[in-house]
């Protein structure tokens, strides 16, 4: 406190006065530079505060709200100030903040539309074909799909059959659904990436609803010589890991690995024998087939 004279009883600062004015410099100035209020004025201010005629919102969020509070619960309701538990401007639960970032799409929404029974589902029914198009486009954006896969997805979401077929036909016409192209790409990528043979590739395509004629055309494009070279490469990569076992065990392990990838028993044992003979191992007693 900066004074030139000695304080007297009339202007002596009492302990209660520290709670009745902005002594902490919250308005940008220090307490020393601020002229002191007369004791009578301070006493009057304290009395008005006690009577509720003047109120300052609590910094921690207590007390009544003020004109800046929202009515939608973003900043809480009643005496909550900022939303309870958030600890940050904007308030609300983590889920509510995420929903606001997603354009207000809140509870009751699923990727394919509002959930049944939610407030969002109380509006007029959506056009079934529009729903089917949205579902198919979302699935095709994630990964290529066959027509059968898309039809199954629409059935699971209870899209009417007529609307589903209309959308699938339209997507086929414009080339968004092309099972022939899907099958050709599948065979190429899975053979190169996983070393799968024609039998395994055909099984995978059938599982995805590709018609048998399309499956046959796709796998027949795989060159038998390429299939043989891929089998040899697979055995060469696994050969070193089997060198601690006896010849029969090595043969079964390597041939079994090829069988799981769709290679026929005859081709599998042929490739394994070649690899073991290249190491100088006798193969006369090796099995000719699984047993």
XYZ file of C-alpha atoms in Angstrom:
291
model
C 0.000 0.000 0.000
C 1.470 3.290 -1.122
C 0.653 6.177 1.197
C 2.399 9.346 2.293
C 0.694 9.621 5.663
C 0.053 7.267 8.497
C -3.287 5.494 8.246
C -5.809 6.416 10.856
C -8.745 4.509 12.345
C -11.233 5.934 9.799
C -9.513 4.435 6.753
C -7.939 1.384 8.285
C -8.304 -1.750 6.132
C -9.983 -4.503 8.065
C -9.746 -8.268 7.232
C -13.258 -8.376 5.750
C -12.427 -5.610 3.263
C -10.244 -7.978 1.167
C -13.361 -9.811 -0.016
C -15.323 -6.739 -0.987
C -13.352 -5.282 -3.873
C -11.056 -6.177 -6.811
C -7.883 -6.027 -4.769
C -6.125 -8.681 -6.871
C -5.774 -6.431 -9.933
C -8.233 -8.482 -12.019
C -9.088 -5.390 -14.053
C -5.520 -5.033 -15.327
C -4.191 -2.684 -12.638
C -2.417 -3.438 -9.408
C -4.030 -3.047 -6.013
C -1.457 -0.434 -5.053
C -2.365 1.904 -7.918
C -6.115 1.714 -7.274
C -7.534 4.454 -4.995
C -9.103 3.018 -1.906
C -12.833 3.151 -1.395
C -14.022 4.950 1.715
C -15.010 2.584 4.481
C -18.636 3.676 4.292
C -18.820 2.867 0.573
C -17.254 -0.566 1.115
C -19.671 -1.293 3.927
C -22.577 -0.372 1.656
C -21.280 -2.631 -1.133
C -20.957 -5.536 1.230
C -24.506 -4.949 2.453
C -25.908 -4.959 -1.110
C -24.073 -8.181 -1.859
C -25.548 -9.802 1.221
C -29.009 -8.702 0.176
C -28.566 -10.223 -3.289
C -28.904 -6.937 -5.153
C -25.480 -7.419 -6.751
C -24.120 -10.806 -7.802
C -20.880 -11.876 -9.476
C -20.824 -15.221 -11.277
C -18.543 -17.700 -9.651
C -15.421 -18.424 -11.718
C -15.697 -22.144 -11.157
C -19.180 -22.239 -12.668
C -21.275 -21.920 -9.486
C -24.055 -19.414 -8.984
C -26.735 -18.428 -11.440
C -25.994 -18.330 -15.143
C -25.642 -15.158 -17.136
C -26.604 -13.819 -20.522
C -23.807 -15.729 -22.279
C -25.089 -19.157 -21.203
C -26.777 -21.273 -23.863
C -30.203 -22.782 -23.344
C -29.397 -26.100 -25.007
C -27.251 -27.496 -22.257
C -23.905 -26.819 -23.918
C -22.814 -24.872 -20.890
C -24.965 -26.763 -18.407
C -28.270 -25.779 -16.844
C -29.330 -23.977 -13.724
C -26.395 -23.171 -11.485
C -23.944 -25.266 -13.453
C -22.182 -22.450 -15.351
C -19.910 -24.276 -17.789
C -20.961 -27.883 -18.308
C -20.149 -30.062 -15.355
C -17.299 -32.483 -15.801
C -16.021 -30.981 -19.025
C -13.469 -28.596 -17.564
C -13.236 -26.738 -20.891
C -15.071 -24.151 -22.924
C -17.699 -25.772 -25.109
C -18.661 -28.256 -22.390
C -20.775 -31.326 -22.792
C -19.752 -34.955 -22.738
C -17.124 -36.321 -25.092
C -19.858 -37.891 -27.201
C -21.798 -34.616 -27.408
C -18.702 -32.709 -28.506
C -18.005 -35.354 -31.147
C -21.585 -35.168 -32.407
C -21.325 -31.388 -32.752
C -18.112 -31.734 -34.760
C -19.944 -34.154 -37.083
C -22.492 -31.529 -37.996
C -24.977 -32.093 -35.217
C -25.606 -35.750 -35.966
C -26.265 -36.873 -32.424
C -27.647 -39.857 -30.655
C -30.034 -42.059 -32.558
C -27.965 -42.113 -35.748
C -26.210 -45.043 -37.350
C -24.049 -45.015 -40.534
C -27.139 -45.941 -42.556
C -29.584 -43.533 -40.942
C -31.460 -42.952 -37.683
C -31.832 -45.827 -35.252
C -35.297 -47.213 -34.748
C -37.081 -45.613 -31.834
C -34.776 -42.595 -31.648
C -36.136 -39.027 -32.002
C -34.398 -38.764 -35.363
C -36.485 -41.669 -36.674
C -39.822 -39.936 -36.085
C -39.755 -38.010 -39.365
C -41.135 -39.212 -42.715
C -39.776 -42.458 -44.142
C -36.806 -42.152 -46.472
C -37.005 -43.217 -50.095
C -35.961 -46.927 -50.157
C -33.925 -46.501 -53.333
C -32.095 -43.510 -51.842
C -31.276 -45.586 -48.785
C -30.074 -48.470 -50.965
C -27.856 -46.158 -53.025
C -26.306 -44.680 -49.887
C -25.554 -48.123 -48.454
C -24.016 -49.430 -51.674
C -21.890 -46.339 -52.231
C -20.564 -46.467 -48.683
C -19.630 -50.146 -48.994
C -18.020 -49.685 -52.401
C -15.992 -46.779 -51.061
C -14.571 -49.036 -48.349
C -13.579 -51.904 -50.711
C -14.688 -53.514 -54.003
C -17.765 -55.708 -53.601
C -19.596 -58.241 -55.726
C -23.257 -57.849 -56.578
C -24.121 -60.710 -54.226
C -22.293 -59.055 -51.335
C -24.158 -55.780 -51.858
C -27.490 -57.585 -52.172
C -26.851 -59.375 -48.875
C -25.967 -56.090 -47.175
C -29.237 -54.554 -48.382
C -31.223 -57.560 -47.140
C -29.648 -57.293 -43.693
C -30.712 -53.634 -43.562
C -34.253 -54.604 -44.610
C -34.275 -52.603 -47.825
C -37.308 -53.653 -49.908
C -36.385 -56.175 -52.568
C -37.717 -54.099 -55.461
C -35.712 -51.033 -54.429
C -32.586 -53.113 -53.867
C -32.786 -54.762 -57.294
C -33.404 -51.427 -59.021
C -30.296 -49.918 -57.446
C -28.141 -52.983 -58.125
C -29.225 -53.009 -61.786
C -28.402 -49.330 -62.148
C -25.005 -49.736 -60.503
C -24.245 -52.658 -62.845
C -25.216 -50.590 -65.892
C -22.851 -47.746 -65.003
C -19.999 -50.091 -64.070
C -19.971 -49.581 -60.303
C -20.711 -53.299 -59.966
C -18.655 -55.579 -62.230
C -18.213 -59.144 -61.026
C -15.982 -60.079 -63.975
C -13.530 -57.296 -63.222
C -13.728 -58.086 -59.520
C -12.898 -61.749 -60.098
C -9.974 -60.994 -62.426
C -8.475 -58.506 -59.974
C -9.035 -60.875 -57.060
C -7.189 -63.741 -58.765
C -4.248 -61.556 -59.703
C -3.817 -59.873 -56.340
C -4.373 -62.954 -54.169
C -2.058 -65.116 -56.232
C 0.746 -62.579 -56.205
C 0.231 -61.425 -52.638
C -0.647 -64.698 -50.886
C 0.547 -67.317 -53.349
C -2.906 -68.912 -53.624
C -3.504 -71.530 -56.310
C -6.505 -71.744 -58.588
C -8.497 -74.072 -56.341
C -8.255 -71.732 -53.328
C -8.973 -68.680 -55.473
C -12.091 -70.295 -56.948
C -13.352 -71.155 -53.471
C -12.898 -67.561 -52.287
C -14.779 -66.164 -55.288
C -17.676 -68.584 -54.808
C -17.858 -67.570 -51.160
C -18.320 -63.952 -52.325
C -21.237 -64.844 -54.560
C -19.526 -64.783 -57.946
C -21.278 -66.964 -60.506
C -19.560 -70.226 -61.412
C -18.961 -69.297 -65.048
C -17.281 -66.035 -64.006
C -15.173 -67.913 -61.447
C -13.958 -70.384 -64.064
C -13.055 -67.651 -66.526
C -11.067 -65.787 -63.875
C -9.028 -68.713 -62.542
C -8.355 -70.088 -66.028
C -6.430 -66.902 -66.768
C -3.814 -67.985 -64.231
C -0.926 -69.556 -66.188
C -0.103 -73.100 -64.932
C 3.610 -72.339 -65.268
C 3.192 -69.242 -63.118
C 1.337 -71.332 -60.553
C 4.217 -73.831 -60.482
C 6.831 -71.099 -60.038
C 4.836 -69.588 -57.206
C 4.716 -72.985 -55.449
C 8.486 -73.337 -55.779
C 9.019 -69.876 -54.341
C 6.770 -70.694 -51.358
C 8.714 -73.880 -50.592
C 12.067 -72.112 -50.942
C 11.010 -69.537 -48.329
C 9.909 -72.217 -45.835
C 12.657 -74.770 -46.502
C 15.232 -73.416 -44.066
C 12.751 -73.495 -41.163
C 12.336 -77.293 -41.559
C 15.996 -78.313 -41.631
C 15.974 -79.549 -38.042
C 13.344 -82.210 -38.831
C 13.643 -85.590 -40.556
C 12.919 -85.829 -44.312
C 9.411 -87.277 -43.934
C 8.391 -84.589 -41.458
C 9.816 -81.887 -43.702
C 7.895 -83.259 -46.651
C 4.599 -83.329 -44.786
C 5.038 -79.771 -43.467
C 5.974 -78.272 -46.809
C 3.359 -80.206 -48.790
C 0.727 -79.318 -46.183
C 1.568 -75.631 -46.539
C 1.021 -75.841 -50.298
C -2.212 -77.807 -49.859
C -3.645 -75.077 -47.612
C -2.999 -72.581 -50.401
C -4.941 -74.681 -52.886
C -2.200 -76.636 -54.673
C -2.964 -80.193 -55.673
C -1.212 -83.057 -53.809
C 0.643 -84.156 -56.938
C 2.079 -80.706 -57.616
C 2.865 -80.150 -53.930
C 4.925 -83.336 -53.484
C 6.644 -82.789 -56.786
C 7.845 -79.321 -55.784
C 8.909 -80.489 -52.307
C 10.923 -83.399 -53.722
C 12.703 -81.060 -56.102
C 13.648 -78.737 -53.258
C 14.935 -81.538 -51.006
C 16.901 -83.170 -53.815
C 18.519 -79.791 -54.543
C 19.893 -79.961 -50.982
C 21.382 -83.407 -51.706
C 18.821 -85.361 -49.711
C 17.649 -88.848 -50.722
C 13.940 -88.811 -51.535
C 13.278 -92.483 -52.447
C 11.560 -93.161 -49.103
C 9.494 -89.988 -49.039
C 5.679 -90.346 -49.165
C 3.870 -89.750 -52.431
C 0.744 -88.385 -50.786
C -0.703 -87.409 -47.434
C -1.438 -90.280 -45.087
